[in-house]
mmCIF file of C-alpha atoms and ligand atoms in Angstrom:
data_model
loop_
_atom_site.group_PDB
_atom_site.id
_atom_site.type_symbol
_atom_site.label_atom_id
_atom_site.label_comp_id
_atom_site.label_asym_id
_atom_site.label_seq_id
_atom_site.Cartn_x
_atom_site.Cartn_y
_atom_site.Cartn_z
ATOM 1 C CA UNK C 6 -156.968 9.356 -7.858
ATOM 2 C CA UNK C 7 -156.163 5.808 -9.742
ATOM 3 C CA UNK C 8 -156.891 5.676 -12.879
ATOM 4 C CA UNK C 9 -155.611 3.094 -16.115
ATOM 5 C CA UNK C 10 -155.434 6.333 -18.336
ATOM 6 C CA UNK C 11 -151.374 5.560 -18.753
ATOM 7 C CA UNK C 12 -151.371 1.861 -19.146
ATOM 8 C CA UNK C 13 -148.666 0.746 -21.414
ATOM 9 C CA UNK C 14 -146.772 4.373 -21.053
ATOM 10 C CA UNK C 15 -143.575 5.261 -20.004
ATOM 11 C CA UNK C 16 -141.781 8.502 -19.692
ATOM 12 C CA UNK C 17 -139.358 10.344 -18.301
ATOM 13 C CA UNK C 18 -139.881 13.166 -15.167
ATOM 14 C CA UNK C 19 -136.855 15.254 -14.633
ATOM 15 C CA UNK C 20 -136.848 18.145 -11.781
ATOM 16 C CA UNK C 21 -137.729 16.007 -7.982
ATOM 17 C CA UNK C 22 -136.007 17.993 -5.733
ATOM 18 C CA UNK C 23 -137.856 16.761 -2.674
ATOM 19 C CA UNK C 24 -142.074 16.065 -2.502
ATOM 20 C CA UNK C 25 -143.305 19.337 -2.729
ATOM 21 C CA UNK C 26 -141.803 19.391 -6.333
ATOM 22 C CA UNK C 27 -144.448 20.030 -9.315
ATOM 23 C CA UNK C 28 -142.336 17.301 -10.710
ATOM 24 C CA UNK C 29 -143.431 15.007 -7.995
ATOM 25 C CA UNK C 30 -146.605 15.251 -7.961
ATOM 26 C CA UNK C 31 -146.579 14.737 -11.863
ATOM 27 C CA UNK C 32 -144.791 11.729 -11.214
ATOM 28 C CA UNK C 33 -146.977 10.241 -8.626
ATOM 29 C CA UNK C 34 -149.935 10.937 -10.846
ATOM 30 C CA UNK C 35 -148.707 9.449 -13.991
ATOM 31 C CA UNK C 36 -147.765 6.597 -11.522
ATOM 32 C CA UNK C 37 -151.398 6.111 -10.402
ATOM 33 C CA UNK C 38 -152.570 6.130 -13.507
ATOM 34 C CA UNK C 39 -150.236 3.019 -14.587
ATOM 35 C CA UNK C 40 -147.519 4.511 -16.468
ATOM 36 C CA UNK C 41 -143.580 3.424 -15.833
ATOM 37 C CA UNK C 42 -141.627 6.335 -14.422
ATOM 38 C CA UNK C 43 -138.241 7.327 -14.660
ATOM 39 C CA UNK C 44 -136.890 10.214 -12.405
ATOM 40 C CA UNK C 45 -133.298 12.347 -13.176
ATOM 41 C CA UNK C 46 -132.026 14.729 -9.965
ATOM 42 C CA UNK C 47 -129.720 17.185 -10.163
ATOM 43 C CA UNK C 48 -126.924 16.445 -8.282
ATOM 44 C CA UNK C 49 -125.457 13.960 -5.554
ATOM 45 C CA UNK C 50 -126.960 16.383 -2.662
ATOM 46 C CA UNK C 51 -130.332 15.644 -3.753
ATOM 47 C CA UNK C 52 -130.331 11.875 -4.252
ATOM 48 C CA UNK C 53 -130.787 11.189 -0.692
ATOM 49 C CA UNK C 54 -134.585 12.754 -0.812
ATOM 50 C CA UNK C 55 -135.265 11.433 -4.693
ATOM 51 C CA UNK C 56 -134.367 7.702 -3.897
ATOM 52 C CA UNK C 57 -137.536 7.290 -1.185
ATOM 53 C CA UNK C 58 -139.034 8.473 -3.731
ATOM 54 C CA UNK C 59 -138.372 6.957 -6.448
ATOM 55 C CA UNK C 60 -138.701 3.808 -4.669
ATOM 56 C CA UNK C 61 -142.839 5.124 -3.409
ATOM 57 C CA UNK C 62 -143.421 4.559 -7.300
ATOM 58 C CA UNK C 63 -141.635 2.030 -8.383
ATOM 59 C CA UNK C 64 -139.544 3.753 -10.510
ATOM 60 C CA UNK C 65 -136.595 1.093 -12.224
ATOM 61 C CA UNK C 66 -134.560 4.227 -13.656
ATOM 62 C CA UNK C 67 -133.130 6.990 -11.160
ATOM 63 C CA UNK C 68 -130.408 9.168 -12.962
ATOM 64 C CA UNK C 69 -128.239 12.446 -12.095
ATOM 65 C CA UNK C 70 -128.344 14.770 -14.380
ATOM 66 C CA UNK C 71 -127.592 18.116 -14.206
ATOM 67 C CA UNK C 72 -128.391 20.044 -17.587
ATOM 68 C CA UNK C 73 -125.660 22.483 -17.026
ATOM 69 C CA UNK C 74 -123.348 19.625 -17.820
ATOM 70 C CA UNK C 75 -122.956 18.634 -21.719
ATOM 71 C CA UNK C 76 -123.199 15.228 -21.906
ATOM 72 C CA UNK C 77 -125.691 14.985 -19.188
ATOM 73 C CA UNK C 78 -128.923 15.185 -21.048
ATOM 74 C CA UNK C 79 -127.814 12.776 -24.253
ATOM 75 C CA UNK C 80 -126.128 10.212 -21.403
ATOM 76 C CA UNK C 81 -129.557 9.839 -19.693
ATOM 77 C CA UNK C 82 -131.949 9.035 -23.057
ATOM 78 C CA UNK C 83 -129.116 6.496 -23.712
ATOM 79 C CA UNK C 84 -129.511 4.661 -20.382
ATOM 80 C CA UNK C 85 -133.320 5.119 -20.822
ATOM 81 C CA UNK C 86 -133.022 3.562 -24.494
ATOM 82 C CA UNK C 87 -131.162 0.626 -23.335
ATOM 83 C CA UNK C 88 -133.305 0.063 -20.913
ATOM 84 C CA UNK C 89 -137.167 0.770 -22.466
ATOM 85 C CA UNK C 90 -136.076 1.272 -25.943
ATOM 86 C CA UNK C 91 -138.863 3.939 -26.731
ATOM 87 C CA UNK C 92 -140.794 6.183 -24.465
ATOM 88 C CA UNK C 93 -143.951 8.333 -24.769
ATOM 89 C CA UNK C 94 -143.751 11.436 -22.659
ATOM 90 C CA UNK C 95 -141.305 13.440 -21.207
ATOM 91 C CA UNK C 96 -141.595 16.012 -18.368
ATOM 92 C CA UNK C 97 -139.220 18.649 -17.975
ATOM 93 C CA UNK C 98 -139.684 20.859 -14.254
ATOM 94 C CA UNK C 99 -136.111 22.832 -14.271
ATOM 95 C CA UNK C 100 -135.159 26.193 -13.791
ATOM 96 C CA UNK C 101 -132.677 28.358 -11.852
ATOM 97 C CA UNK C 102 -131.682 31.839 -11.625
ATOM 98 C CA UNK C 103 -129.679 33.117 -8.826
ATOM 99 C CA UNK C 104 -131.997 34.647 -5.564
ATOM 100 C CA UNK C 105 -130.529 37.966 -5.625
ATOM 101 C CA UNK C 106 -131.342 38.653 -8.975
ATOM 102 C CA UNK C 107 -135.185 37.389 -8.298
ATOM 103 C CA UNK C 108 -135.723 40.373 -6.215
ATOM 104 C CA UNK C 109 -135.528 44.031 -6.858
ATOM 105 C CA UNK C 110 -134.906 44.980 -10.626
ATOM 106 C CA UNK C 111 -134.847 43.207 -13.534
ATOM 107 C CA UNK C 112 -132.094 46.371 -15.115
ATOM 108 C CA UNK C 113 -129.877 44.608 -12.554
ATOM 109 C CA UNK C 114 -129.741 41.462 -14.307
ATOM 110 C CA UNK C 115 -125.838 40.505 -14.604
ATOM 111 C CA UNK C 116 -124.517 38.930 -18.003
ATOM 112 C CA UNK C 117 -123.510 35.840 -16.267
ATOM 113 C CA UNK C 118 -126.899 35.345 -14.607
ATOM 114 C CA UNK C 119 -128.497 35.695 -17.870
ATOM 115 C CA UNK C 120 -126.927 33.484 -19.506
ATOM 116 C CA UNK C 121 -126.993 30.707 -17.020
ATOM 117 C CA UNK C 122 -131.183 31.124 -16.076
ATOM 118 C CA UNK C 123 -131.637 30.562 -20.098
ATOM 119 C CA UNK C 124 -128.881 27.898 -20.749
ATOM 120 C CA UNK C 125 -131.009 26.137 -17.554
ATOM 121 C CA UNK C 126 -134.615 27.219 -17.601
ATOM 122 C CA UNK C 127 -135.239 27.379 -21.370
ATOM 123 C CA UNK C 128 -132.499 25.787 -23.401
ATOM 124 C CA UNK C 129 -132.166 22.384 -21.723
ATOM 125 C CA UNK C 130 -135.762 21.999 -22.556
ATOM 126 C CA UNK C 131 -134.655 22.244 -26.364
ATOM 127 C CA UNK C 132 -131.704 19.303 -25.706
ATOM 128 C CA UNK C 133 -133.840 17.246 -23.835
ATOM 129 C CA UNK C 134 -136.972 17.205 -27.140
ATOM 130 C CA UNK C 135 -133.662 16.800 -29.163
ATOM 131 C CA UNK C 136 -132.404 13.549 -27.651
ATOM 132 C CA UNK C 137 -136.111 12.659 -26.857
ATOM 133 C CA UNK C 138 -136.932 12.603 -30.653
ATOM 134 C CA UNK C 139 -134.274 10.033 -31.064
ATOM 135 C CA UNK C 140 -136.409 7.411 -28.387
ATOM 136 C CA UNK C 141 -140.047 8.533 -29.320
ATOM 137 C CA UNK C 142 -140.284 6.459 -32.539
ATOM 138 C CA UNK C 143 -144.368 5.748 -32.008
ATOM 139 C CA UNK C 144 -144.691 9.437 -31.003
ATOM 140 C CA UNK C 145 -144.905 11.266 -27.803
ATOM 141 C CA UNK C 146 -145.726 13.976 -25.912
ATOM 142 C CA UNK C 147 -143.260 16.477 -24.289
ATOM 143 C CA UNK C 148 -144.794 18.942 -21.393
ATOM 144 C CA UNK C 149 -142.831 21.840 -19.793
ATOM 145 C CA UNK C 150 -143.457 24.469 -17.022
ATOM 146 C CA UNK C 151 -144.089 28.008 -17.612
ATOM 147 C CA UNK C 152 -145.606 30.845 -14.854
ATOM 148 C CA UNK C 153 -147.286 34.257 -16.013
ATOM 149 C CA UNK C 154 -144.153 36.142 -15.305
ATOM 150 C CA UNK C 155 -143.445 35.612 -18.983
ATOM 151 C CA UNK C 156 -146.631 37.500 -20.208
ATOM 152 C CA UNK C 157 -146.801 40.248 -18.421
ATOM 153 C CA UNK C 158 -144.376 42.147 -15.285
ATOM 154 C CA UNK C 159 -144.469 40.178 -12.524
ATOM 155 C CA UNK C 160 -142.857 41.512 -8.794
ATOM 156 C CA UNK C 161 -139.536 39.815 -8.320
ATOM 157 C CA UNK C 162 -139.647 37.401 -11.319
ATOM 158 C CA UNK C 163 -137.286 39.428 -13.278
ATOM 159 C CA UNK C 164 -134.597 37.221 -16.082
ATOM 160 C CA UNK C 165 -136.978 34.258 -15.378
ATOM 161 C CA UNK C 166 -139.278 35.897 -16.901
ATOM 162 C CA UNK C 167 -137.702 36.524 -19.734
ATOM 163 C CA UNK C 168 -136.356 32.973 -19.661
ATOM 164 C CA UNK C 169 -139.997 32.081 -19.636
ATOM 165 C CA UNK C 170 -140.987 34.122 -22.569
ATOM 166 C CA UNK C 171 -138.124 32.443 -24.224
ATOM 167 C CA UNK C 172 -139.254 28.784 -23.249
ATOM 168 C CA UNK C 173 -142.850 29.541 -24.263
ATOM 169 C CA UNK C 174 -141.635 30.476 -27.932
ATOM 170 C CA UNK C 175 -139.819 27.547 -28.286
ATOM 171 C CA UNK C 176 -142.417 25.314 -27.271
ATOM 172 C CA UNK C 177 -143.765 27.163 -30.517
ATOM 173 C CA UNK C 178 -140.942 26.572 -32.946
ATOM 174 C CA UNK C 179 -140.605 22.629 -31.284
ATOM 175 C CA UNK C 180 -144.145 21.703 -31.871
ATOM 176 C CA UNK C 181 -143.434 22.375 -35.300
ATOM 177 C CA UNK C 182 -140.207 20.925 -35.298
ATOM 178 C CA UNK C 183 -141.484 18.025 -33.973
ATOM 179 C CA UNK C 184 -144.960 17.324 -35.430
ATOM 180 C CA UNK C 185 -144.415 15.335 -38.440
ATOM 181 C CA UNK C 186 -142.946 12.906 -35.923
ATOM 182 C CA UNK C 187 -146.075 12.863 -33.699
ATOM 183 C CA UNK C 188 -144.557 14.650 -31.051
ATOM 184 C CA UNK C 189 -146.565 16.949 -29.376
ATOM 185 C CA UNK C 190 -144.884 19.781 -27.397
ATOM 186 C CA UNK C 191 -147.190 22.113 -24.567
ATOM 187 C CA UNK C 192 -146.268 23.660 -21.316
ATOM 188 C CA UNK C 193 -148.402 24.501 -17.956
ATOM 189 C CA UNK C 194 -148.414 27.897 -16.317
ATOM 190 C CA UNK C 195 -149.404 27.021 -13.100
ATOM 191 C CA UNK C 196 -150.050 30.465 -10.524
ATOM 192 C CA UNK C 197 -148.080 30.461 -7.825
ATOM 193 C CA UNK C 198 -147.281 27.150 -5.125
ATOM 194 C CA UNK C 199 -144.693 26.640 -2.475
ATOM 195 C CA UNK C 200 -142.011 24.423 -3.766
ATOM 196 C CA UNK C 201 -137.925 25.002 -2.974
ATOM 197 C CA UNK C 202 -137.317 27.177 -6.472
ATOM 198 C CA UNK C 203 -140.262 29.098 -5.304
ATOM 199 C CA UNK C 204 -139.098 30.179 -2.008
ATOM 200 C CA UNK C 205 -136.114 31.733 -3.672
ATOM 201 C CA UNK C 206 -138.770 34.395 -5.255
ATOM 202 C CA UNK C 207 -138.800 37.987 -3.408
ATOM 203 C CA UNK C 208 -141.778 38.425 -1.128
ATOM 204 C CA UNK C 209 -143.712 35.072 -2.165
ATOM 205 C CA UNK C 210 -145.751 34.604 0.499
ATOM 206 C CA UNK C 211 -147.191 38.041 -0.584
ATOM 207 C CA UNK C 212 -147.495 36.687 -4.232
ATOM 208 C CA UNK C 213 -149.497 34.161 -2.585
ATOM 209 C CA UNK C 214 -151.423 35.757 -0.699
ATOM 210 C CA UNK C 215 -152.363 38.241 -3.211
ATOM 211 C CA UNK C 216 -153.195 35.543 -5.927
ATOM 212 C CA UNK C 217 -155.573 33.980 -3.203
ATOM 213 C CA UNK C 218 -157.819 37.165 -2.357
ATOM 214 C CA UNK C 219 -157.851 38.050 -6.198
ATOM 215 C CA UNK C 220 -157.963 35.002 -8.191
ATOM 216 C CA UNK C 221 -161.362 33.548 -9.261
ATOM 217 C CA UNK C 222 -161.682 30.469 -7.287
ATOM 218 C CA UNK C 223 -160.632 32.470 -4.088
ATOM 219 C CA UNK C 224 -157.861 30.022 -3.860
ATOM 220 C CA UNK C 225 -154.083 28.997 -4.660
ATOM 221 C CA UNK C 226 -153.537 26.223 -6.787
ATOM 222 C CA UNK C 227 -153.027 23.348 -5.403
ATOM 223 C CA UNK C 228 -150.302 20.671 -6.767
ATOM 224 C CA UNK C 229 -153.037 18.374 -7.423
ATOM 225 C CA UNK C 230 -154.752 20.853 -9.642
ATOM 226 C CA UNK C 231 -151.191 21.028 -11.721
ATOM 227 C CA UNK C 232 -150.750 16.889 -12.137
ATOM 228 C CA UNK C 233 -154.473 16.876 -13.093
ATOM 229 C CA UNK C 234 -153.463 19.429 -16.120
ATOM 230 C CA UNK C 235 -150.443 17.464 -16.386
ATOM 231 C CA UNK C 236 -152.822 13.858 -17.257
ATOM 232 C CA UNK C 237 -154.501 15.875 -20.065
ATOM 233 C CA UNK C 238 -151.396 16.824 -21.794
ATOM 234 C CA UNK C 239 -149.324 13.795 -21.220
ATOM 235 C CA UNK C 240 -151.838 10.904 -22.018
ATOM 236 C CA UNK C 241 -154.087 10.540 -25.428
ATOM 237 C CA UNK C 242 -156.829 12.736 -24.291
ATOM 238 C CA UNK C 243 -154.685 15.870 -25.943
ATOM 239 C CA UNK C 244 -153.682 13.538 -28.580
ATOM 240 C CA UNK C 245 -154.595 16.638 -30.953
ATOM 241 C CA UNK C 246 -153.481 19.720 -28.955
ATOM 242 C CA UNK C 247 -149.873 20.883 -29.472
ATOM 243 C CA UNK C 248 -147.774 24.377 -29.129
ATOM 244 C CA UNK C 249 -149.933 25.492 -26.335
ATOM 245 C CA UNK C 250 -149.170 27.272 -23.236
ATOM 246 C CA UNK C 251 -151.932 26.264 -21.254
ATOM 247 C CA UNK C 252 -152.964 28.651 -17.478
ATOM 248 C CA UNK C 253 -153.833 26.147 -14.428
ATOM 249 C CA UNK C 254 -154.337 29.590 -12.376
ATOM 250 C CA UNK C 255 -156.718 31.532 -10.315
ATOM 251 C CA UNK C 256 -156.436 35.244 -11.357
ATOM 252 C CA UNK C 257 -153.286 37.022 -12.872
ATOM 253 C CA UNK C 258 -154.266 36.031 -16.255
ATOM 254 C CA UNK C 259 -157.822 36.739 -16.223
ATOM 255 C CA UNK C 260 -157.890 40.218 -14.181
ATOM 256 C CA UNK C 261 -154.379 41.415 -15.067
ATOM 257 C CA UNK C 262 -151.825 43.590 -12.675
ATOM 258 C CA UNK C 263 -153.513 46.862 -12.893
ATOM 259 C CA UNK C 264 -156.172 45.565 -9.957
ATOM 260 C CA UNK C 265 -153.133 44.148 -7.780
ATOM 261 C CA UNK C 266 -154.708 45.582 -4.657
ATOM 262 C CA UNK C 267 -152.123 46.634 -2.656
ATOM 263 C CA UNK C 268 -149.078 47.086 -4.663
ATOM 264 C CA UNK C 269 -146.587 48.875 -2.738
ATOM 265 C CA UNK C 270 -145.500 45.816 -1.293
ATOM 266 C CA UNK C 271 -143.069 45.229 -4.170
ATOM 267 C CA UNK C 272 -141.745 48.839 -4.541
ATOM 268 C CA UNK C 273 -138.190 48.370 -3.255
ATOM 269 C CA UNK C 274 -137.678 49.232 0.312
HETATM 270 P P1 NAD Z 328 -138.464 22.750 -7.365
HETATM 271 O O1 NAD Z 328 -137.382 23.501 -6.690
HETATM 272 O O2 NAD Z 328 -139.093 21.641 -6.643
HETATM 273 O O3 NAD Z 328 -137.988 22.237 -8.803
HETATM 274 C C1 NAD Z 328 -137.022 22.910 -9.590
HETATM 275 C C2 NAD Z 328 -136.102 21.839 -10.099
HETATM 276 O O4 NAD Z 328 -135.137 22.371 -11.008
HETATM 277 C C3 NAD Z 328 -135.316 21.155 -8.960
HETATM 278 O O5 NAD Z 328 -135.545 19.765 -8.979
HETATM 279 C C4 NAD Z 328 -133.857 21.457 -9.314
HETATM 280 O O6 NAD Z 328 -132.996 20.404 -8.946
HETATM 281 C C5 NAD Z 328 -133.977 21.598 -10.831
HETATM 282 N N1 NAD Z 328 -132.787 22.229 -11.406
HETATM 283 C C6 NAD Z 328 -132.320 23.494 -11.201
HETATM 284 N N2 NAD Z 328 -131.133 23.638 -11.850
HETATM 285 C C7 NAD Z 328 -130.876 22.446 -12.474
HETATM 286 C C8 NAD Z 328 -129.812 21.959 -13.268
HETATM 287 N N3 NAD Z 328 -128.730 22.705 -13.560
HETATM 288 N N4 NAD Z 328 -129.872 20.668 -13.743
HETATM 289 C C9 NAD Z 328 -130.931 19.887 -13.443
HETATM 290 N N5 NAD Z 328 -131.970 20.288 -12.685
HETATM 291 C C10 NAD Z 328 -131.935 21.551 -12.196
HETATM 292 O O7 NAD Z 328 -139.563 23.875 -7.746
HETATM 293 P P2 NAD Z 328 -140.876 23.810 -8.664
HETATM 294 O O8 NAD Z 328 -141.651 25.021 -8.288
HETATM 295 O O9 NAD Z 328 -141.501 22.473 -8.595
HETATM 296 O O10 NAD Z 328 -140.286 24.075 -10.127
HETATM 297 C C11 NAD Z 328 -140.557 23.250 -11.245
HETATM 298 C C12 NAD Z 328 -140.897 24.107 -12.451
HETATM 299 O O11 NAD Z 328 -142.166 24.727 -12.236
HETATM 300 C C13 NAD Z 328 -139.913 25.219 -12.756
HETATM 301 O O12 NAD Z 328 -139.752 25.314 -14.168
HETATM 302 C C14 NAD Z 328 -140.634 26.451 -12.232
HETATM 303 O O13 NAD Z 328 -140.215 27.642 -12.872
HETATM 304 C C15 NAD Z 328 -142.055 26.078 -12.602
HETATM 305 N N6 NAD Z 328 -143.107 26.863 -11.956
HETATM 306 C C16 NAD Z 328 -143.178 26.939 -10.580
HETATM 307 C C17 NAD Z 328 -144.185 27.694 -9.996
HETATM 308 C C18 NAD Z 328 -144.281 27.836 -8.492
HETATM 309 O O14 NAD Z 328 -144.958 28.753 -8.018
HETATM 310 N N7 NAD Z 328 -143.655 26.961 -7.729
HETATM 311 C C19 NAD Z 328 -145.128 28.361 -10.791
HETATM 312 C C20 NAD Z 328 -145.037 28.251 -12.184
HETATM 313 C C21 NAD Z 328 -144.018 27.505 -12.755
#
């Protein structure tokens, strides 16, 4: 769909790891709807599938970084400033945790895995509204990705869930933070969709599967459905909604675990 609802915007998407990213199909959205987009990859391996990319939408700014790093998240809202000045949204798709901790228990969780899913999955989204603040002088609007496994016990989801419960209060304390300013600060929590971070979750097809035959649309989400979601928060139609952790899903939320239908799929085998 084309639409002139980001005329005049420009923003920064961070998380492409190849097109079946939520972060891409934010990006080509925002895109069609006439805002300037600038994309950040992880690493050197992935630039090869962001630049095609990049290039499908125009976008004049293409930077590594990799949030692990310290000066990687400041480094890119200075290249963006010298180049744009100010910008108006920001979209942050990035998390990690190692795959055989997303699988099994969650008791397993190792110290060093802890700390890294956080420092990755919830903290750098506290950096990047830091340096953001600095280059969103007529406002903004900051957007994040959650999932369910933060609510409630998920199968396999494990530290990232409690990475996500952590990202989803500080979305909270942010919006607060950052409201005097005009900043507004939300998150998605899309159900489950195939992407490359996805496949690393234990039994997903399952997960998908099971979300289809009990959510109420009878469906998966589609990634259309999440850069739809992702409009409303990231252009002036939410212009007064902030702090919120908003569900683009089709069943966990509303019906709840205790109706999973067939759940010994996820006992341990
Ligand atoms: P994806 O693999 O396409 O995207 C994950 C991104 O995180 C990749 O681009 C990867 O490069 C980036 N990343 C990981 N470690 C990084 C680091 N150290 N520095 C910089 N970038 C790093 O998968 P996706 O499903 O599109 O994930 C995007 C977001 O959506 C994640 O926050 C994920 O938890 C969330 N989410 C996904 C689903 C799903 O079912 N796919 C559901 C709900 C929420």
């Amino acid at each position: 769909m084309s639409t002139s609802l980001m005329k005049n915007k420009k923003g920064l998407v961070m998380g492409v790891a190849n097109d079946r990213s939520i972060a891409w199909a934010i990006a080509k959205s925002l895109s069609n709807s006439g805002a300037k987009v600038a994309l950040t990859y992880q690493g050197e391996a992935l630039k090869k599938r962001v630049t095609p990319l990049a290039k499908e939408i125009n976008s004049s700014i293409v930077l590594e970084c990799n949030v692990e790093n310290d000066n990687d998240i400041p480094k890119v809202f200075n290249e963006i400033k010298k180049k744009w000045k100010t910008i108006d949204f920001v979209v942050h798709a990035i998390a990690f945790s190692s795959r055989e901790e997303l699988k099994g228990k969650y008791l397993n969780t190792t110290k060093d895995n802890f700390k890294k899913t956080m420092a990755i999955s919830c903290y750098s989204f506290t950096e990047v509204a830091r340096e953001a603040e600095k280059i969103m002088t007529n406002g903004g609007t900051l957007l994040t990705l959650s999932y369910f496994g933060s609510e409630r016990f998920m199968p396999h989801y494990n530290v990232m869930g409690i990475a996500k419960s952590a990202l989803e209060a500080s979305i909270k304390y942010l919006a607060k933070d950052l409201g005097k300013k005009k900043i507004r600060v939300n998150a998605l929590s899309p159900g489950p969709i195939k992407t490359l971070a996805a496949s690393a979750i234990g039994d997903f097809n399952y997960i998908l599967k099971w979300n289809e035959n009990n959510s109420p649309l009878k469906r998966n989400i589609t990634s259309e459905d999440i850069s739809g979601s992702a409009l409303y928060f990231l252009s002036d139609l939410s212009s007064g909604v902030t702090g919120e952790i908003h569900h683009v899903d089709s069943g966990y939320n509303i019906i709840g675990m205790k109706d999973l239908d067939s759940p010994d799929i996820f006992e341990e085998k």
